[in-house]
Coordinates of C-alpha atoms and ligand atoms in Angstrom, one line a residue:
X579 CA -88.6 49.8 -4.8
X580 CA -87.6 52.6 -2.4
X581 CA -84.3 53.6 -0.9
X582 CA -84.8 56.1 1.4
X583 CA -88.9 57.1 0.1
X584 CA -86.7 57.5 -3.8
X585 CA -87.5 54.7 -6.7
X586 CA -84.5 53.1 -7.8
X587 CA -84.0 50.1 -10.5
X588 CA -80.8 48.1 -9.3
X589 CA -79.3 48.5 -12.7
X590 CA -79.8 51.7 -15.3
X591 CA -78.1 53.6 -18.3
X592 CA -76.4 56.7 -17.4
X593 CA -79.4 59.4 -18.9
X594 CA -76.4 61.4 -20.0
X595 CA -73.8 58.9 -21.3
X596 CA -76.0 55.9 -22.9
X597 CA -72.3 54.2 -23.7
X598 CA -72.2 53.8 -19.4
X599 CA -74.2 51.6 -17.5
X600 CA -74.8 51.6 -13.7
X601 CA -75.8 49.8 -10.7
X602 CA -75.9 49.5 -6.6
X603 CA -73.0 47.9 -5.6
X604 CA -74.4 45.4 -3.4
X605 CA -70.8 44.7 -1.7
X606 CA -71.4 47.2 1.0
X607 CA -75.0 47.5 1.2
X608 CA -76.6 48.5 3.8
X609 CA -73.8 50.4 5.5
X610 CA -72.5 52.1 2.0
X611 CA -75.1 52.5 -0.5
X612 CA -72.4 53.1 -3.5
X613 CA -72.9 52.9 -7.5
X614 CA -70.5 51.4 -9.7
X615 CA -69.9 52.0 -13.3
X616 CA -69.7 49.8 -16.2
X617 CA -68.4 51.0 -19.3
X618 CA -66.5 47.8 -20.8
X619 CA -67.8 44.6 -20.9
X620 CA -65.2 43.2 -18.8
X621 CA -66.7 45.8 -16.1
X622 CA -69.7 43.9 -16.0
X623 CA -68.1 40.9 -16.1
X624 CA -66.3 41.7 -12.7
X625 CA -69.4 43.5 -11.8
X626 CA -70.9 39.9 -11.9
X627 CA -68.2 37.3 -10.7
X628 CA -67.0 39.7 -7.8
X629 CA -70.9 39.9 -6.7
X630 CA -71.4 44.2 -7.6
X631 CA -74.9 42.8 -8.9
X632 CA -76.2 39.2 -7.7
X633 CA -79.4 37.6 -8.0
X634 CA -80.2 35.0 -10.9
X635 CA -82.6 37.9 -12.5
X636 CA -79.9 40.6 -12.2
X637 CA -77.2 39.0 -13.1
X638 CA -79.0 38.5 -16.7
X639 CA -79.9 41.9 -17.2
X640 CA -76.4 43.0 -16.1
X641 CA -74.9 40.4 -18.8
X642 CA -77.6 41.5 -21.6
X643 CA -76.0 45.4 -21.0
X644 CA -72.2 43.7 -21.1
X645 CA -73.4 42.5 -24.4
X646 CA -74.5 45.8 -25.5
X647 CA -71.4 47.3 -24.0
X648 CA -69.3 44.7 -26.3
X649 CA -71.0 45.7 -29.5
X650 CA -70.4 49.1 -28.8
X651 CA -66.4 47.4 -28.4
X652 CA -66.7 45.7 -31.4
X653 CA -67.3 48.7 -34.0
X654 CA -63.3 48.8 -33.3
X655 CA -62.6 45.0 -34.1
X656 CA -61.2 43.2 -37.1
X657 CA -63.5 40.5 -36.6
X658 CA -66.6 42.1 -34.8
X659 CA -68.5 38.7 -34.6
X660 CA -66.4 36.8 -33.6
X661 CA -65.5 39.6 -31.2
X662 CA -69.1 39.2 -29.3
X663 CA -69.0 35.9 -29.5
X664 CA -66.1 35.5 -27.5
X665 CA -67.7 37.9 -24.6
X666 CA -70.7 35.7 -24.5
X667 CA -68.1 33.0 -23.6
X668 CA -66.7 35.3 -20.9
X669 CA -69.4 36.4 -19.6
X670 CA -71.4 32.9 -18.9
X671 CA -68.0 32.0 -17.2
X672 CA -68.6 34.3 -14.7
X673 CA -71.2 32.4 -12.3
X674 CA -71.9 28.8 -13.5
X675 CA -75.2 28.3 -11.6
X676 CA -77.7 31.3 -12.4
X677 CA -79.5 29.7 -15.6
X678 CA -80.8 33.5 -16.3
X679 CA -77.3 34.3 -17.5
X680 CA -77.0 31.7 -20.3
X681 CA -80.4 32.3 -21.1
X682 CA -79.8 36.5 -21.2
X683 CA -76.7 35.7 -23.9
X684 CA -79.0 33.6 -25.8
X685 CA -81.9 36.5 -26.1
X686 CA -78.9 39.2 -26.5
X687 CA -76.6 37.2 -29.5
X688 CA -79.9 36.3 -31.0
X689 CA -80.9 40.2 -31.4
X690 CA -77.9 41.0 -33.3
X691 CA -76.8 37.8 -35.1
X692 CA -78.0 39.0 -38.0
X693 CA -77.2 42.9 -38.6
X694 CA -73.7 43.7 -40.0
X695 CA -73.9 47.2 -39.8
X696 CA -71.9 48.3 -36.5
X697 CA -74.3 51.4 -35.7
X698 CA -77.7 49.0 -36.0
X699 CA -76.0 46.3 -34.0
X700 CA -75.6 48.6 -31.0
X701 CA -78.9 50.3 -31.6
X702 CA -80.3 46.3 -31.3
X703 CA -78.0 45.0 -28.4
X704 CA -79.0 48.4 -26.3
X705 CA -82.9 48.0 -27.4
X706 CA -83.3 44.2 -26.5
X707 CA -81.2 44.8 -23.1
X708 CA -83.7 47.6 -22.0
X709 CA -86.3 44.8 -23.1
X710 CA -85.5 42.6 -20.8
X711 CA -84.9 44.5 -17.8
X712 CA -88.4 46.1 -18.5
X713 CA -89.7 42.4 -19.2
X714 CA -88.1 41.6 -15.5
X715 CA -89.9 43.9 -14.0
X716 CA -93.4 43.1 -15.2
X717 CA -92.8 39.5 -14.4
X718 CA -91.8 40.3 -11.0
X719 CA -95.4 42.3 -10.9
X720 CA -96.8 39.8 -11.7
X721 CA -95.5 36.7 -9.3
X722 CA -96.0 39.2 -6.9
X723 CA -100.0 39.4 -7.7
X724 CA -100.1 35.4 -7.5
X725 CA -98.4 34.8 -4.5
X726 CA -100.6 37.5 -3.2
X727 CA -103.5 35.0 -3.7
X728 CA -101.8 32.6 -1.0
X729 CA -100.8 35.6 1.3
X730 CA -104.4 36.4 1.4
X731 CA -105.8 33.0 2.1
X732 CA -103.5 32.6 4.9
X733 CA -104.5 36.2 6.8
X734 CA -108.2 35.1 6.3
X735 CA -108.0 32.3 8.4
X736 CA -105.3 34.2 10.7
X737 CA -107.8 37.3 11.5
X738 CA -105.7 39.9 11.6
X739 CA -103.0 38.3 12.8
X740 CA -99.9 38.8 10.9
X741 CA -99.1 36.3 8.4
X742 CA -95.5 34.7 9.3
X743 CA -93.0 34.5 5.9
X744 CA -89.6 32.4 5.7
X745 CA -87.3 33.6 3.5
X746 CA -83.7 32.6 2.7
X747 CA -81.3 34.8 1.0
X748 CA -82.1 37.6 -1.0
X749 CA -84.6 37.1 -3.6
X750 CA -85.5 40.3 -3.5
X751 CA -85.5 43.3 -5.5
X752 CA -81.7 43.6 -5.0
X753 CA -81.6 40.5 -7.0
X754 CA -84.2 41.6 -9.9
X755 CA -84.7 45.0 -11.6
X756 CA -87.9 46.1 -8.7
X757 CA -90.1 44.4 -6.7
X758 CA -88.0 41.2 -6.5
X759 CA -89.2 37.3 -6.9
X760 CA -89.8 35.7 -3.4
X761 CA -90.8 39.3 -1.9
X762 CA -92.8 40.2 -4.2
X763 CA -96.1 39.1 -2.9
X764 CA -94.9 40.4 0.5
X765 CA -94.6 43.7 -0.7
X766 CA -97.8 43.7 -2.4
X767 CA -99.4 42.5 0.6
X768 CA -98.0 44.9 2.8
X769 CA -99.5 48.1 0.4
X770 CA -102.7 46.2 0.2
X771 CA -102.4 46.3 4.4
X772 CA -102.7 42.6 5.0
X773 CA -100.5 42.5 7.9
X774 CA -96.9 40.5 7.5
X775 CA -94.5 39.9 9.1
X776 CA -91.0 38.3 7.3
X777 CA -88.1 35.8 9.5
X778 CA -85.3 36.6 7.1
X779 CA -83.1 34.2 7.2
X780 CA -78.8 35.8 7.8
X781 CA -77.4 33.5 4.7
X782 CA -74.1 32.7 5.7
X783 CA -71.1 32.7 4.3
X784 CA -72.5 36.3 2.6
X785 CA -75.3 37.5 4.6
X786 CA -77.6 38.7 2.1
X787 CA -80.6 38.0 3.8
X788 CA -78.7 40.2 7.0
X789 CA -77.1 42.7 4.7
X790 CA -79.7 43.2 1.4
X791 CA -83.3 41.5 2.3
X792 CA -83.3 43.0 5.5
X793 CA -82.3 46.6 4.0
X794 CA -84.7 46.1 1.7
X795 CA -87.5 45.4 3.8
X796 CA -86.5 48.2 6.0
X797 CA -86.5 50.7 3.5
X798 CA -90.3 50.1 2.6
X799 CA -91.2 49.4 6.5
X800 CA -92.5 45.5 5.9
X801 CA -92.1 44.1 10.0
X802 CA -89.4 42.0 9.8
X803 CA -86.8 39.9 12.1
X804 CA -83.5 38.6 11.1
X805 CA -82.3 35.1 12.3
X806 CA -79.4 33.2 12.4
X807 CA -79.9 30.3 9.8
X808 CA -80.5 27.2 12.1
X809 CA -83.1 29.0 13.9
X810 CA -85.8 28.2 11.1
X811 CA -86.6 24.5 12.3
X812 CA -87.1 26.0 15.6
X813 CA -89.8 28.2 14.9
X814 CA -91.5 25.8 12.3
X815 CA -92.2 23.8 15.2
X816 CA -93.9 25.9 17.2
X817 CA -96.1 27.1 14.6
X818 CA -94.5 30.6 14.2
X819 CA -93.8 30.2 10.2
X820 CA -97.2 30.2 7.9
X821 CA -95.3 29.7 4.4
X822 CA -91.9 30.1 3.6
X823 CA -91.0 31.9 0.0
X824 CA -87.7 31.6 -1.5
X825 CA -86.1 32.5 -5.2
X826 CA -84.1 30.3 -6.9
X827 CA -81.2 30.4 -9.1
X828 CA -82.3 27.3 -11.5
X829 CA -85.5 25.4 -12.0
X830 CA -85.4 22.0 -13.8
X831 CA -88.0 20.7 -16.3
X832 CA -89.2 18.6 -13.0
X833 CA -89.3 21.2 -10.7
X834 CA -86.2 20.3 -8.8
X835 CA -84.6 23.8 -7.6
X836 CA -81.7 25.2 -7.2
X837 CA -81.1 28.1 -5.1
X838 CA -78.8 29.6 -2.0
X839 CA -77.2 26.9 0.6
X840 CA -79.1 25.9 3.1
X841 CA -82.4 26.4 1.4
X842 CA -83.1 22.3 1.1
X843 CA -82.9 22.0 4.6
X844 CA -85.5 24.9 5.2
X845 CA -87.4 22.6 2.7
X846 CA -87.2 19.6 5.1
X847 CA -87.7 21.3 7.6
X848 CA -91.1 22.9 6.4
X849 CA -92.3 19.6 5.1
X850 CA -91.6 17.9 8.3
X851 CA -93.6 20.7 10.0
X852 CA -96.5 20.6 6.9
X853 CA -95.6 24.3 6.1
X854 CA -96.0 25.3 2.9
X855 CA -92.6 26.0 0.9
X856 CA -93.0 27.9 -2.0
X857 CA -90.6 29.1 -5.2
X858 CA -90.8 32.3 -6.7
X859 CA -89.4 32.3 -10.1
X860 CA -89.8 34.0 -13.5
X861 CA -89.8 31.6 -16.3
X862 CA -86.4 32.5 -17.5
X863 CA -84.9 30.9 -14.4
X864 CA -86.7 27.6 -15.6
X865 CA -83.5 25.2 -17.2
X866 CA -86.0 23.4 -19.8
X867 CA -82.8 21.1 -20.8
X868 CA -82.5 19.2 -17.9
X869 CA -84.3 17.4 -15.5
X870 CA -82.8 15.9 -12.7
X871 CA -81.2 19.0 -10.3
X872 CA -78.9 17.1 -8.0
X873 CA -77.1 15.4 -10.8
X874 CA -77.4 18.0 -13.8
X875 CA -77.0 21.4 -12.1
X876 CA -73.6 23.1 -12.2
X877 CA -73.3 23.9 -8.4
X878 CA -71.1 27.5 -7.9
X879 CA -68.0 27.2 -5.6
X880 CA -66.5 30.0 -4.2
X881 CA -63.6 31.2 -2.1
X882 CA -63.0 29.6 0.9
X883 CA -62.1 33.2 3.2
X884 CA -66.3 34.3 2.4
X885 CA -66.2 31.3 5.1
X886 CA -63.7 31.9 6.9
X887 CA -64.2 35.8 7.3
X888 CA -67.2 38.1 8.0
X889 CA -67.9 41.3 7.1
X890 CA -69.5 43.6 9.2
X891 CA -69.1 47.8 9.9
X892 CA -66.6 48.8 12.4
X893 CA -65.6 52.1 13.4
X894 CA -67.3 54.2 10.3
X895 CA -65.9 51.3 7.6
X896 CA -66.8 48.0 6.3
X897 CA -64.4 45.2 7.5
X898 CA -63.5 41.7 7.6
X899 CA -62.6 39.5 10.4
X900 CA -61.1 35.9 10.8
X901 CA -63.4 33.7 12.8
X902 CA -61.2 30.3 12.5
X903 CA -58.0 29.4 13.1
X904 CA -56.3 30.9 10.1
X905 CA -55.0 27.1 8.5
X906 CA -58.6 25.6 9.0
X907 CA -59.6 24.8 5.8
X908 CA -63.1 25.8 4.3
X909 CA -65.5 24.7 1.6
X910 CA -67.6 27.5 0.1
X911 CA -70.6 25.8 -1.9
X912 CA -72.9 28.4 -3.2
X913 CA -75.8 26.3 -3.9
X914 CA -77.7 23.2 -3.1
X915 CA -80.8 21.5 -4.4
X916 CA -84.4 21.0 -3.5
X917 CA -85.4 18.1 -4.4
X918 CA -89.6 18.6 -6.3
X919 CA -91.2 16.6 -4.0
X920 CA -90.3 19.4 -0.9
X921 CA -91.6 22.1 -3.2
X922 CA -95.2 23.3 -2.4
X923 CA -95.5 25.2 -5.5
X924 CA -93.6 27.1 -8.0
X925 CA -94.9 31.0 -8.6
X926 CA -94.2 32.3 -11.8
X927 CA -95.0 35.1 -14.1
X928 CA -98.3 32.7 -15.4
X929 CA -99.7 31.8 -12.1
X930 CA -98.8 29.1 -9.4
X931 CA -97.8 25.3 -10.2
X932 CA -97.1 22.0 -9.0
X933 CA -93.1 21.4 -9.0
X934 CA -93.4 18.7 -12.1
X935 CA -93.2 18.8 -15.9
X936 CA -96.7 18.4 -15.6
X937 CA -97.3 21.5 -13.6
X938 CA -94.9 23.8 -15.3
X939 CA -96.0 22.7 -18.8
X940 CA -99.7 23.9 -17.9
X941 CA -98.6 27.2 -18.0
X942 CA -95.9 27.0 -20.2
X943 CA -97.3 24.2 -22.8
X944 CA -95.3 26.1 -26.1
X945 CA -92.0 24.0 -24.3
X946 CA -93.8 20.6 -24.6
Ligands
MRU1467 O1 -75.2 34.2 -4.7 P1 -76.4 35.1 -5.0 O2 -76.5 36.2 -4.0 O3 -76.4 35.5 -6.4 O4 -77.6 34.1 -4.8 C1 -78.9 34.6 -4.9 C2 -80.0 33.6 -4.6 O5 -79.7 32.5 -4.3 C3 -81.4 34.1 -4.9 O6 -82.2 33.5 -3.9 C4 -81.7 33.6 -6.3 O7 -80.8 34.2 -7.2 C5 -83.1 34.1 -6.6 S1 -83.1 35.8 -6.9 C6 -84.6 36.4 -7.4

């Protein structure tokens, strides 16, 4: 997607050095748009656990180029396999929830398990890493073009009226490669000209619905309004929310999800109000291992100050301010659980399904 009218990917190999990989650092968007550079693979393990690059999608692709950054490492190694194998280990300590990162170290050690020769290991870690940021994008695409089916329903019956999206956090194309998962349809609808028109949701304690969905939808002029995050209730009941889309970080077998706190209770809230809430996923994001979410996902928590500070821009610089009494203790849980039975739908790269083994097994019947 656009950043001021120019394509970017959020993540790219440096066209003149292939041994250094790059992305947005998303710590000061939107008042400092800033790269940062990765040429180790602890870089992109920092890149990951100090939130440079966030977003279950994202954070895979950026682990898939730490492994081809650590096979570049391990041509100087005694013990080369052994070598990767041990940054795998370091990097899926990095952020416990995002199933896209085991699931990216898989793919990655899986590529070059079986080539000895140092030269054709790199040549295979940096080949199967551009794969799958490539792969991310056409799944993105292509969530976009089915949740673009349900977009369109809804602005038939609303004649012109703009159709009214949720959405909570960023699930955008901050957290993929482009387009994004949850705004995908919206930005397809919005080039087709349906009208829309997107309540983003602030996200405490980080604000990336304030600081990165809302850039992003700037950037590629979708009408938009940002809310503080109990204000979604409120306008579910008085009928100004059509369908909410989110993202999510992991998906069980049963369609229980995981994503960014405070999404289950824009779940309730939506099914106490009979509005349709909808998960945008691709299928690596599905956890087929496990099924029930509140008891089997690992659920990320983080420093207590992303609480107890906020960061904003103040006099031509990003700062933080205290907004408690300094000893006030603070929990920082990054995720909670949706429960299936509040989930609408799940959109995925296939098409859209019920939230149940049975649904996602229809379109993905080779993990029967
Ligand atoms: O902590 P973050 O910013 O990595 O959390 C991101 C989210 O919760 C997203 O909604 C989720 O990763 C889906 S992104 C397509």
């Amino acid at each position: 997607m656009n950043i001021k009218g120019q394509h970017h990917h959020t993540i790219w190999v440096n066209e003149q050095n292939p041994n250094l990989i790059q992305a947005f650092d998303q710590r000061w968007f939107p008042h400092q748009i800033e790269v940062f550079d990765m040429s180790t693979s602890d870089a992109a393990a920092y890149a990951i656990k100090e939130m440079v690059v966030r977003g279950a999608p994202l954070i895979g692709v950026t682990a898939a180029y730490g492994m081809y950054l650590a096979c570049i490492e391990a041509k100087e190694k005694d013990r080369p396999k052994e070598y990767i194998a041990e940054v795998a280990t370091k990097l899926n300590a990095t952020r416990p929830t995002a199933v896209n990162l085991q699931w990216a170290l898989n793919e990655m050690l899986n590529a070059v398990h079986s080539i000895s020769d140092p030269d054709q290991r790199v040549d295979a870690a940096l080949k199967r890493a551009n794969e799958i940021k490539e792969e991310d994008i056409t799944i993105c695409n292509h969530i976009g073009k089915h949740g673009l089916n349900l977009i369109e329903e809804i602005a038939e019956r609303k004649q012109g009226e703009p159709v009214q999206i949720l959405t909570h956090c960023n699930a955008g194309w901050l957290a993929t490669i482009d387009w994004g998962t949850a705004t995908s349809p919206v930005y397809q609808a919005h080039e087709k000209g349906i009208p829309v028109h997107v309540w983003v949701d602030e996200t405490r304690p980080r604000n990336q619905g304030a600081s990165l969905t809302a850039f992003e939808l700037n950037e590629q002029g979708v009408p938009h309004t940002l809310i503080n995050d109990n204000t979604g209730g409120h306008l579910m009941q008085h009928g100004l929310v059509d369908l909410v889309i989110v993202g999510t970080d992991r998906t069980t077998r049963n369609g229980d999800v995981a994503n960014k706190i405070g999404t289950y209770l824009k779940a309730l809230a939506a099914h106490d109000n009979q509005i349709p809430f909808y998960v945008a996923l691709p299928s690596s994001t599905i956890d087929w291992t496990i099924k029930d979410g509140l008891k089997e996902i690992p659920i990320e928590t983080r420093d207590e100050d992303e609480v107890k500070y906020i960061q904003g821009f103040v006099d031509g610089s990003v700062k933080s301010v205290l907004i408690c009494p300094e000893s006030t203790p603070a929990v920082n849980y990054g995720f909670d659980v949706t429960p299936a039975k509040y989930v609408t739908g799940l959109i995925t790269e296939r098409g859209i399904c019920e939230a149940s083994e049975k649904g996602l097994l229809g379109l993905f019947p080779e993990k029967a």
